[in-house]
PDB file of C-alpha atoms in Angstrom:
ATOM      1  CA  UNK A   1     119.145  60.945  88.156  1.00  0.00           C
ATOM      2  CA  UNK A   2     118.030  59.792  91.408  1.00  0.00           C
ATOM      3  CA  UNK A   3     118.756  62.854  93.389  1.00  0.00           C
ATOM      4  CA  UNK A   4     119.105  66.534  92.877  1.00  0.00           C
ATOM      5  CA  UNK A   5     122.740  66.203  92.974  1.00  0.00           C
ATOM      6  CA  UNK A   6     123.089  64.035  89.995  1.00  0.00           C
ATOM      7  CA  UNK A   7     121.670  66.734  87.875  1.00  0.00           C
ATOM      8  CA  UNK A   8     124.438  68.484  86.963  1.00  0.00           C
ATOM      9  CA  UNK A   9     126.856  65.864  86.817  1.00  0.00           C
ATOM     10  CA  UNK A  10     124.420  64.287  84.253  1.00  0.00           C
ATOM     11  CA  UNK A  11     124.610  67.648  82.540  1.00  0.00           C
ATOM     12  CA  UNK A  12     128.240  67.836  81.915  1.00  0.00           C
ATOM     13  CA  UNK A  13     128.063  64.024  81.092  1.00  0.00           C
ATOM     14  CA  UNK A  14     125.868  64.602  78.492  1.00  0.00           C
ATOM     15  CA  UNK A  15     126.490  68.107  77.035  1.00  0.00           C
ATOM     16  CA  UNK A  16     130.266  69.011  77.700  1.00  0.00           C
ATOM     17  CA  UNK A  17     131.638  66.877  75.034  1.00  0.00           C
ATOM     18  CA  UNK A  18     129.690  69.296  72.292  1.00  0.00           C
ATOM     19  CA  UNK A  19     129.175  72.646  74.423  1.00  0.00           C
ATOM     20  CA  UNK A  20     131.759  74.586  77.041  1.00  0.00           C
ATOM     21  CA  UNK A  21     131.526  73.422  80.496  1.00  0.00           C
ATOM     22  CA  UNK A  22     130.480  76.771  82.217  1.00  0.00           C
ATOM     23  CA  UNK A  23     127.710  76.998  79.538  1.00  0.00           C
ATOM     24  CA  UNK A  24     126.338  73.552  80.271  1.00  0.00           C
ATOM     25  CA  UNK A  25     126.681  74.251  84.108  1.00  0.00           C
ATOM     26  CA  UNK A  26     124.438  77.530  83.424  1.00  0.00           C
ATOM     27  CA  UNK A  27     121.825  75.623  81.467  1.00  0.00           C
ATOM     28  CA  UNK A  28     121.635  72.914  84.115  1.00  0.00           C
ATOM     29  CA  UNK A  29     121.000  75.536  86.984  1.00  0.00           C
ATOM     30  CA  UNK A  30     118.262  77.375  84.755  1.00  0.00           C
ATOM     31  CA  UNK A  31     116.588  74.114  84.081  1.00  0.00           C
ATOM     32  CA  UNK A  32     116.633  72.976  87.864  1.00  0.00           C
ATOM     33  CA  UNK A  33     115.024  76.218  88.434  1.00  0.00           C
ATOM     34  CA  UNK A  34     112.360  76.293  85.660  1.00  0.00           C
ATOM     35  CA  UNK A  35     111.501  72.437  86.468  1.00  0.00           C
ATOM     36  CA  UNK A  36     111.927  72.218  90.369  1.00  0.00           C
ATOM     37  CA  UNK A  37     111.807  76.040  91.268  1.00  0.00           C
ATOM     38  CA  UNK A  38     115.209  75.414  93.298  1.00  0.00           C
ATOM     39  CA  UNK A  39     117.923  78.195  92.939  1.00  0.00           C
ATOM     40  CA  UNK A  40     121.689  77.315  93.752  1.00  0.00           C
ATOM     41  CA  UNK A  41     121.515  77.707  96.984  1.00  0.00           C
ATOM     42  CA  UNK A  42     118.481  74.996  97.121  1.00  0.00           C
ATOM     43  CA  UNK A  43     120.812  72.705  95.657  1.00  0.00           C
ATOM     44  CA  UNK A  44     123.491  72.882  97.738  1.00  0.00           C
ATOM     45  CA  UNK A  45     120.971  72.950 101.089  1.00  0.00           C
ATOM     46  CA  UNK A  46     118.626  70.062  99.234  1.00  0.00           C
ATOM     47  CA  UNK A  47     121.381  67.347  97.382  1.00  0.00           C
ATOM     48  CA  UNK A  48     119.535  64.581  98.509  1.00  0.00           C
ATOM     49  CA  UNK A  49     116.133  65.436  97.253  1.00  0.00           C
ATOM     50  CA  UNK A  50     114.707  62.586  95.530  1.00  0.00           C
ATOM     51  CA  UNK A  51     113.659  63.396  91.413  1.00  0.00           C
ATOM     52  CA  UNK A  52     110.734  61.217  90.280  1.00  0.00           C
ATOM     53  CA  UNK A  53     110.996  59.561  87.274  1.00  0.00           C
ATOM     54  CA  UNK A  54     108.990  61.745  85.185  1.00  0.00           C
ATOM     55  CA  UNK A  55     110.837  64.587  86.599  1.00  0.00           C
ATOM     56  CA  UNK A  56     114.121  62.869  85.421  1.00  0.00           C
ATOM     57  CA  UNK A  57     112.255  62.281  82.049  1.00  0.00           C
ATOM     58  CA  UNK A  58     111.982  66.033  82.058  1.00  0.00           C
ATOM     59  CA  UNK A  59     115.620  67.014  82.271  1.00  0.00           C
ATOM     60  CA  UNK A  60     116.740  64.164  79.864  1.00  0.00           C
ATOM     61  CA  UNK A  61     114.555  65.848  77.092  1.00  0.00           C
ATOM     62  CA  UNK A  62     115.882  69.040  77.556  1.00  0.00           C
ATOM     63  CA  UNK A  63     119.228  67.408  77.070  1.00  0.00           C
ATOM     64  CA  UNK A  64     117.919  66.044  73.644  1.00  0.00           C
ATOM     65  CA  UNK A  65     116.723  69.203  72.588  1.00  0.00           C
ATOM     66  CA  UNK A  66     120.034  70.867  73.507  1.00  0.00           C
ATOM     67  CA  UNK A  67     122.091  68.651  71.720  1.00  0.00           C
ATOM     68  CA  UNK A  68     120.143  69.534  68.573  1.00  0.00           C
ATOM     69  CA  UNK A  69     121.610  73.169  69.327  1.00  0.00           C
ATOM     70  CA  UNK A  70     117.862  74.369  70.174  1.00  0.00           C
ATOM     71  CA  UNK A  71     118.182  77.546  72.654  1.00  0.00           C
ATOM     72  CA  UNK A  72     117.498  77.044  75.988  1.00  0.00           C
ATOM     73  CA  UNK A  73     115.032  79.871  75.898  1.00  0.00           C
ATOM     74  CA  UNK A  74     112.821  78.353  73.604  1.00  0.00           C
ATOM     75  CA  UNK A  75     112.847  74.666  75.256  1.00  0.00           C
ATOM     76  CA  UNK A  76     112.052  76.188  78.610  1.00  0.00           C
ATOM     77  CA  UNK A  77     109.913  79.135  76.980  1.00  0.00           C
ATOM     78  CA  UNK A  78     110.793  81.856  78.870  1.00  0.00           C
ATOM     79  CA  UNK A  79     113.847  84.188  79.444  1.00  0.00           C
ATOM     80  CA  UNK A  80     115.022  87.148  81.642  1.00  0.00           C
ATOM     81  CA  UNK A  81     115.427  90.131  80.642  1.00  0.00           C
ATOM     82  CA  UNK A  82     116.424  93.723  82.606  1.00  0.00           C
ATOM     83  CA  UNK A  83     115.536  91.185  85.764  1.00  0.00           C
ATOM     84  CA  UNK A  84     111.978  90.501  84.349  1.00  0.00           C
ATOM     85  CA  UNK A  85     110.690  86.920  83.314  1.00  0.00           C
ATOM     86  CA  UNK A  86     109.557  86.752  79.724  1.00  0.00           C
ATOM     87  CA  UNK A  87     107.952  83.742  77.588  1.00  0.00           C
ATOM     88  CA  UNK A  88     109.258  83.700  74.751  1.00  0.00           C
ATOM     89  CA  UNK A  89     109.049  81.302  71.549  1.00  0.00           C
ATOM     90  CA  UNK A  90     109.792  80.725  68.053  1.00  0.00           C
ATOM     91  CA  UNK A  91     108.290  83.853  66.518  1.00  0.00           C
ATOM     92  CA  UNK A  92     109.771  86.049  69.155  1.00  0.00           C
ATOM     93  CA  UNK A  93     113.763  86.839  69.174  1.00  0.00           C
ATOM     94  CA  UNK A  94     115.672  86.070  72.307  1.00  0.00           C
ATOM     95  CA  UNK A  95     116.298  89.363  74.041  1.00  0.00           C
ATOM     96  CA  UNK A  96     119.677  90.132  74.066  1.00  0.00           C
ATOM     97  CA  UNK A  97     122.409  91.629  76.717  1.00  0.00           C
ATOM     98  CA  UNK A  98     123.028  94.409  74.412  1.00  0.00           C
ATOM     99  CA  UNK A  99     119.182  95.526  74.329  1.00  0.00           C
ATOM    100  CA  UNK A 100     119.493  95.351  78.418  1.00  0.00           C
ATOM    101  CA  UNK A 101     122.416  98.050  78.067  1.00  0.00           C
ATOM    102  CA  UNK A 102     119.770 100.015  75.497  1.00  0.00           C
ATOM    103  CA  UNK A 103     116.475 100.124  77.830  1.00  0.00           C
ATOM    104  CA  UNK A 104     118.881 100.948  80.978  1.00  0.00           C
ATOM    105  CA  UNK A 105     120.583 104.081  78.763  1.00  0.00           C
ATOM    106  CA  UNK A 106     116.831 105.128  77.744  1.00  0.00           C
ATOM    107  CA  UNK A 107     115.406 105.206  81.750  1.00  0.00           C
ATOM    108  CA  UNK A 108     118.129 107.834  82.234  1.00  0.00           C
ATOM    109  CA  UNK A 109     115.945 110.211  80.205  1.00  0.00           C
ATOM    110  CA  UNK A 110     112.546 112.096  81.282  1.00  0.00           C
ATOM    111  CA  UNK A 111     109.992 110.872  79.434  1.00  0.00           C
ATOM    112  CA  UNK A 112     106.063 110.755  79.530  1.00  0.00           C
ATOM    113  CA  UNK A 113     105.355 108.793  76.556  1.00  0.00           C
ATOM    114  CA  UNK A 114     107.363 106.324  74.498  1.00  0.00           C
ATOM    115  CA  UNK A 115     106.801 103.794  71.289  1.00  0.00           C
ATOM    116  CA  UNK A 116     108.650 100.739  70.763  1.00  0.00           C
ATOM    117  CA  UNK A 117     108.619  99.594  67.026  1.00  0.00           C
ATOM    118  CA  UNK A 118     109.161  96.133  66.241  1.00  0.00           C
ATOM    119  CA  UNK A 119     108.100  94.965  70.270  1.00  0.00           C
ATOM    120  CA  UNK A 120     108.766  91.178  68.972  1.00  0.00           C
ATOM    121  CA  UNK A 121     108.431  89.560  72.860  1.00  0.00           C
ATOM    122  CA  UNK A 122     107.576  93.135  74.405  1.00  0.00           C
ATOM    123  CA  UNK A 123     110.639  93.070  76.117  1.00  0.00           C
ATOM    124  CA  UNK A 124     111.474  97.202  75.937  1.00  0.00           C
ATOM    125  CA  UNK A 125     108.291  98.469  76.134  1.00  0.00           C
ATOM    126  CA  UNK A 126     107.677  96.048  79.195  1.00  0.00           C
ATOM    127  CA  UNK A 127     110.779  97.318  80.787  1.00  0.00           C
ATOM    128  CA  UNK A 128     109.954 100.877  80.245  1.00  0.00           C
ATOM    129  CA  UNK A 129     106.666 100.355  81.769  1.00  0.00           C
ATOM    130  CA  UNK A 130     107.900  98.445  84.724  1.00  0.00           C
ATOM    131  CA  UNK A 131     110.806 100.707  85.210  1.00  0.00           C
ATOM    132  CA  UNK A 132     109.062 104.237  84.526  1.00  0.00           C
ATOM    133  CA  UNK A 133     105.871 106.295  84.723  1.00  0.00           C
ATOM    134  CA  UNK A 134     105.377 106.330  81.362  1.00  0.00           C
ATOM    135  CA  UNK A 135     102.521 105.804  79.299  1.00  0.00           C
ATOM    136  CA  UNK A 136     103.762 102.900  76.536  1.00  0.00           C
ATOM    137  CA  UNK A 137     102.905 101.725  73.278  1.00  0.00           C
ATOM    138  CA  UNK A 138     104.447  99.127  70.894  1.00  0.00           C
ATOM    139  CA  UNK A 139     103.844  97.763  67.394  1.00  0.00           C
ATOM    140  CA  UNK A 140     104.853  94.818  65.662  1.00  0.00           C
ATOM    141  CA  UNK A 141     103.821  93.407  62.058  1.00  0.00           C
ATOM    142  CA  UNK A 142     103.427  90.006  63.612  1.00  0.00           C
ATOM    143  CA  UNK A 143     100.361  89.118  65.960  1.00  0.00           C
ATOM    144  CA  UNK A 144     101.965  86.134  67.015  1.00  0.00           C
ATOM    145  CA  UNK A 145     104.534  88.293  68.576  1.00  0.00           C
ATOM    146  CA  UNK A 146     101.998  90.752  69.983  1.00  0.00           C
ATOM    147  CA  UNK A 147     100.273  87.831  71.619  1.00  0.00           C
ATOM    148  CA  UNK A 148     103.298  86.680  73.429  1.00  0.00           C
ATOM    149  CA  UNK A 149     103.865  90.441  74.691  1.00  0.00           C
ATOM    150  CA  UNK A 150     100.590  90.898  75.649  1.00  0.00           C
ATOM    151  CA  UNK A 151     100.736  87.447  77.972  1.00  0.00           C
ATOM    152  CA  UNK A 152     104.367  89.128  79.182  1.00  0.00           C
ATOM    153  CA  UNK A 153     102.766  92.554  79.911  1.00  0.00           C
ATOM    154  CA  UNK A 154     100.475  90.993  82.159  1.00  0.00           C
ATOM    155  CA  UNK A 155     103.185  88.279  83.394  1.00  0.00           C
ATOM    156  CA  UNK A 156     104.942  91.550  84.849  1.00  0.00           C
ATOM    157  CA  UNK A 157     101.916  93.742  85.826  1.00  0.00           C
ATOM    158  CA  UNK A 158     102.312  96.093  83.344  1.00  0.00           C
ATOM    159  CA  UNK A 159     100.123  98.118  80.995  1.00  0.00           C
ATOM    160  CA  UNK A 160     101.475  98.387  77.212  1.00  0.00           C
ATOM    161  CA  UNK A 161      99.289  99.206  74.578  1.00  0.00           C
ATOM    162  CA  UNK A 162     100.424  96.797  71.800  1.00  0.00           C
ATOM    163  CA  UNK A 163      99.326  97.851  68.245  1.00  0.00           C
ATOM    164  CA  UNK A 164      99.921  95.497  64.567  1.00  0.00           C
ATOM    165  CA  UNK A 165     101.469  97.471  62.204  1.00  0.00           C
ATOM    166  CA  UNK A 166     103.558  97.120  59.190  1.00  0.00           C
ATOM    167  CA  UNK A 167     106.478 100.134  59.884  1.00  0.00           C
ATOM    168  CA  UNK A 168     107.333 100.008  56.407  1.00  0.00           C
ATOM    169  CA  UNK A 169     103.634 100.636  55.487  1.00  0.00           C
ATOM    170  CA  UNK A 170     103.136 103.224  58.069  1.00  0.00           C
ATOM    171  CA  UNK A 171     102.364 106.672  57.323  1.00  0.00           C
ATOM    172  CA  UNK A 172     101.847 108.600  60.277  1.00  0.00           C
ATOM    173  CA  UNK A 173     102.515 107.341  64.540  1.00  0.00           C
ATOM    174  CA  UNK A 174     101.106 108.982  67.725  1.00  0.00           C
ATOM    175  CA  UNK A 175     102.670 111.975  69.124  1.00  0.00           C
ATOM    176  CA  UNK A 176     105.225 110.845  71.791  1.00  0.00           C
ATOM    177  CA  UNK A 177     107.950 111.728  73.972  1.00  0.00           C
ATOM    178  CA  UNK A 178     110.521 108.786  72.818  1.00  0.00           C
ATOM    179  CA  UNK A 179     110.987 106.500  70.067  1.00  0.00           C
ATOM    180  CA  UNK A 180     112.872 103.196  70.231  1.00  0.00           C
ATOM    181  CA  UNK A 181     113.544 100.740  68.223  1.00  0.00           C
ATOM    182  CA  UNK A 182     115.309  97.783  67.611  1.00  0.00           C
ATOM    183  CA  UNK A 183     114.943  96.540  63.759  1.00  0.00           C
ATOM    184  CA  UNK A 184     116.426  93.855  61.873  1.00  0.00           C
ATOM    185  CA  UNK A 185     119.666  94.796  60.996  1.00  0.00           C
ATOM    186  CA  UNK A 186     122.144  91.762  60.303  1.00  0.00           C
ATOM    187  CA  UNK A 187     123.080  91.561  56.508  1.00  0.00           C
ATOM    188  CA  UNK A 188     121.998  88.393  54.491  1.00  0.00           C
ATOM    189  CA  UNK A 189     125.321  88.310  53.601  1.00  0.00           C
ATOM    190  CA  UNK A 190     126.403  87.812  57.418  1.00  0.00           C
ATOM    191  CA  UNK A 191     124.394  84.498  57.670  1.00  0.00           C
ATOM    192  CA  UNK A 192     127.461  82.513  57.218  1.00  0.00           C
ATOM    193  CA  UNK A 193     128.914  84.120  60.540  1.00  0.00           C
ATOM    194  CA  UNK A 194     125.808  83.707  62.888  1.00  0.00           C
ATOM    195  CA  UNK A 195     126.154  80.863  65.140  1.00  0.00           C
ATOM    196  CA  UNK A 196     123.825  77.631  64.026  1.00  0.00           C
ATOM    197  CA  UNK A 197     121.539  77.582  67.131  1.00  0.00           C
ATOM    198  CA  UNK A 198     120.540  81.040  65.537  1.00  0.00           C
ATOM    199  CA  UNK A 199     120.194  80.669  62.092  1.00  0.00           C
ATOM    200  CA  UNK A 200     118.028  77.312  62.747  1.00  0.00           C
ATOM    201  CA  UNK A 201     115.412  78.545  65.338  1.00  0.00           C
ATOM    202  CA  UNK A 202     115.223  82.454  65.921  1.00  0.00           C
ATOM    203  CA  UNK A 203     113.101  83.792  63.359  1.00  0.00           C
ATOM    204  CA  UNK A 204     114.710  85.374  60.275  1.00  0.00           C
ATOM    205  CA  UNK A 205     112.469  88.377  59.624  1.00  0.00           C
ATOM    206  CA  UNK A 206     113.270  89.869  63.128  1.00  0.00           C
ATOM    207  CA  UNK A 207     117.085  89.244  62.441  1.00  0.00           C
ATOM    208  CA  UNK A 208     117.723  89.732  58.437  1.00  0.00           C
ATOM    209  CA  UNK A 209     117.708  92.814  56.250  1.00  0.00           C
ATOM    210  CA  UNK A 210     119.139  92.870  52.426  1.00  0.00           C
ATOM    211  CA  UNK A 211     122.455  94.072  51.699  1.00  0.00           C
ATOM    212  CA  UNK A 212     120.915  96.106  49.199  1.00  0.00           C
ATOM    213  CA  UNK A 213     118.839  98.219  51.595  1.00  0.00           C
ATOM    214  CA  UNK A 214     120.532  97.346  55.216  1.00  0.00           C
ATOM    215  CA  UNK A 215     119.011 100.825  56.634  1.00  0.00           C
ATOM    216  CA  UNK A 216     115.642 100.824  55.256  1.00  0.00           C
ATOM    217  CA  UNK A 217     114.144 100.194  58.895  1.00  0.00           C
ATOM    218  CA  UNK A 218     116.223 103.196  59.999  1.00  0.00           C
ATOM    219  CA  UNK A 219     115.239 105.369  57.515  1.00  0.00           C
ATOM    220  CA  UNK A 220     111.781 104.845  57.487  1.00  0.00           C
ATOM    221  CA  UNK A 221     111.381 104.826  61.241  1.00  0.00           C
ATOM    222  CA  UNK A 222     113.516 108.598  61.801  1.00  0.00           C
ATOM    223  CA  UNK A 223     111.255 109.709  58.375  1.00  0.00           C
ATOM    224  CA  UNK A 224     108.129 108.919  60.616  1.00  0.00           C
ATOM    225  CA  UNK A 225     109.560 110.308  64.181  1.00  0.00           C
ATOM    226  CA  UNK A 226     110.162 113.606  62.662  1.00  0.00           C
ATOM    227  CA  UNK A 227     106.234 114.433  62.892  1.00  0.00           C
ATOM    228  CA  UNK A 228     105.723 111.791  65.519  1.00  0.00           C
ATOM    229  CA  UNK A 229     108.291 113.279  68.093  1.00  0.00           C
ATOM    230  CA  UNK A 230     107.240 116.540  70.402  1.00  0.00           C
ATOM    231  CA  UNK A 231     110.180 119.161  70.504  1.00  0.00           C
ATOM    232  CA  UNK A 232     113.214 117.735  72.001  1.00  0.00           C
ATOM    233  CA  UNK A 233     111.836 114.277  71.438  1.00  0.00           C
ATOM    234  CA  UNK A 234     114.523 111.384  71.502  1.00  0.00           C
ATOM    235  CA  UNK A 235     115.018 108.508  69.180  1.00  0.00           C
ATOM    236  CA  UNK A 236     116.758 105.619  70.072  1.00  0.00           C
ATOM    237  CA  UNK A 237     117.771 102.493  67.784  1.00  0.00           C
ATOM    238  CA  UNK A 238     119.915  99.681  68.263  1.00  0.00           C
ATOM    239  CA  UNK A 239     122.328  99.282  65.243  1.00  0.00           C
ATOM    240  CA  UNK A 240     124.773  97.194  63.390  1.00  0.00           C
ATOM    241  CA  UNK A 241     127.910  98.869  64.236  1.00  0.00           C
ATOM    242  CA  UNK A 242     129.138  98.696  60.923  1.00  0.00           C
ATOM    243  CA  UNK A 243     126.459 101.708  59.774  1.00  0.00           C
ATOM    244  CA  UNK A 244     126.810 103.871  62.758  1.00  0.00           C
ATOM    245  CA  UNK A 245     128.494 106.450  60.596  1.00  0.00           C
ATOM    246  CA  UNK A 246     126.097 106.041  57.759  1.00  0.00           C
ATOM    247  CA  UNK A 247     123.064 106.519  60.398  1.00  0.00           C
ATOM    248  CA  UNK A 248     124.446 109.438  61.749  1.00  0.00           C
ATOM    249  CA  UNK A 249     124.445 111.407  58.315  1.00  0.00           C
ATOM    250  CA  UNK A 250     120.431 109.886  57.714  1.00  0.00           C
ATOM    251  CA  UNK A 251     119.546 111.230  61.392  1.00  0.00           C
ATOM    252  CA  UNK A 252     121.522 114.738  60.708  1.00  0.00           C
ATOM    253  CA  UNK A 253     120.071 115.055  56.991  1.00  0.00           C
ATOM    254  CA  UNK A 254     116.303 114.280  58.416  1.00  0.00           C
ATOM    255  CA  UNK A 255     116.785 117.046  61.160  1.00  0.00           C
ATOM    256  CA  UNK A 256     117.972 115.476  64.299  1.00  0.00           C
ATOM    257  CA  UNK A 257     120.260 117.036  66.867  1.00  0.00           C
ATOM    258  CA  UNK A 258     122.891 115.976  69.547  1.00  0.00           C
ATOM    259  CA  UNK A 259     123.261 112.680  68.079  1.00  0.00           C
ATOM    260  CA  UNK A 260     125.169 110.179  70.328  1.00  0.00           C
ATOM    261  CA  UNK A 261     126.944 106.979  69.708  1.00  0.00           C
ATOM    262  CA  UNK A 262     126.929 104.683  72.474  1.00  0.00           C
ATOM    263  CA  UNK A 263     129.381 101.183  73.335  1.00  0.00           C
ATOM    264  CA  UNK A 264     128.165  97.782  74.464  1.00  0.00           C
ATOM    265  CA  UNK A 265     129.813  95.992  77.341  1.00  0.00           C
ATOM    266  CA  UNK A 266     132.204  94.597  74.094  1.00  0.00           C
ATOM    267  CA  UNK A 267     133.375  98.274  73.361  1.00  0.00           C
ATOM    268  CA  UNK A 268     131.224  98.145  70.024  1.00  0.00           C
ATOM    269  CA  UNK A 269     128.995 101.048  68.792  1.00  0.00           C
ATOM    270  CA  UNK A 270     125.677  99.464  69.152  1.00  0.00           C
ATOM    271  CA  UNK A 271     123.568 102.180  70.002  1.00  0.00           C
ATOM    272  CA  UNK A 272     122.437 105.332  69.052  1.00  0.00           C
ATOM    273  CA  UNK A 273     120.362 108.282  70.190  1.00  0.00           C
ATOM    274  CA  UNK A 274     119.259 111.220  68.773  1.00  0.00           C
ATOM    275  CA  UNK A 275     117.180 114.332  69.451  1.00  0.00           C
ATOM    276  CA  UNK A 276     114.057 115.899  67.487  1.00  0.00           C
ATOM    277  CA  UNK A 277     114.549 119.699  67.236  1.00  0.00           C
TER     278      UNK A 277
END
């Protein structure tokens, strides 16, 4: 890789036997932007920019890591969510596009305070803080996640109150207008269907629940929300589509009204909203 123009062909040569070409090209451009600060337009304008040996070594290491199926976001230590740059590591899930859709839905609401339960990288809480005038707080059981989330809040110049707390051991939550959670919802029995890179690198505790009690987090949060939400307050969840109807029953029995399912871009029931009476 002597010049900038050599990088994309090198990624394709090394990785297209393993991965789809479109994905490889995307990884290459993201890697170039991370290492050199050059976007796609820059690559066109400066094709003959010389690549130093130590820079070439960085790209070769990225490719070597990709060959192990390690997600690029973990290799680079960052990702983009709702237009915001966020740090991620092995303790945090990589934010998904479906969660961006959930944030977009929430931002249509009028609220002065919100609580994000199981914040992980802080992606939901930080996006809400960035694009609303509400007071935002967030909890997570993992101190390692909260450290990343705090760094992300600083990185994006927002104020979020982060608290270490196990939601399953929690008795009360603060009074807020809105609660949102993207809790673990993938069944243990579904692991065999998951992509190899997810199973090998993403934190299982943030992904999986037992088949015996798959809605454990939803039940606990809904129960706590009945005391925490102000009158007319909203509860938002990202969900496992196969439990949508069961979750509607749970929320109805808990006293929530105007329950609404929302499909994601792939036409799957992946979000739910409920209003506290």
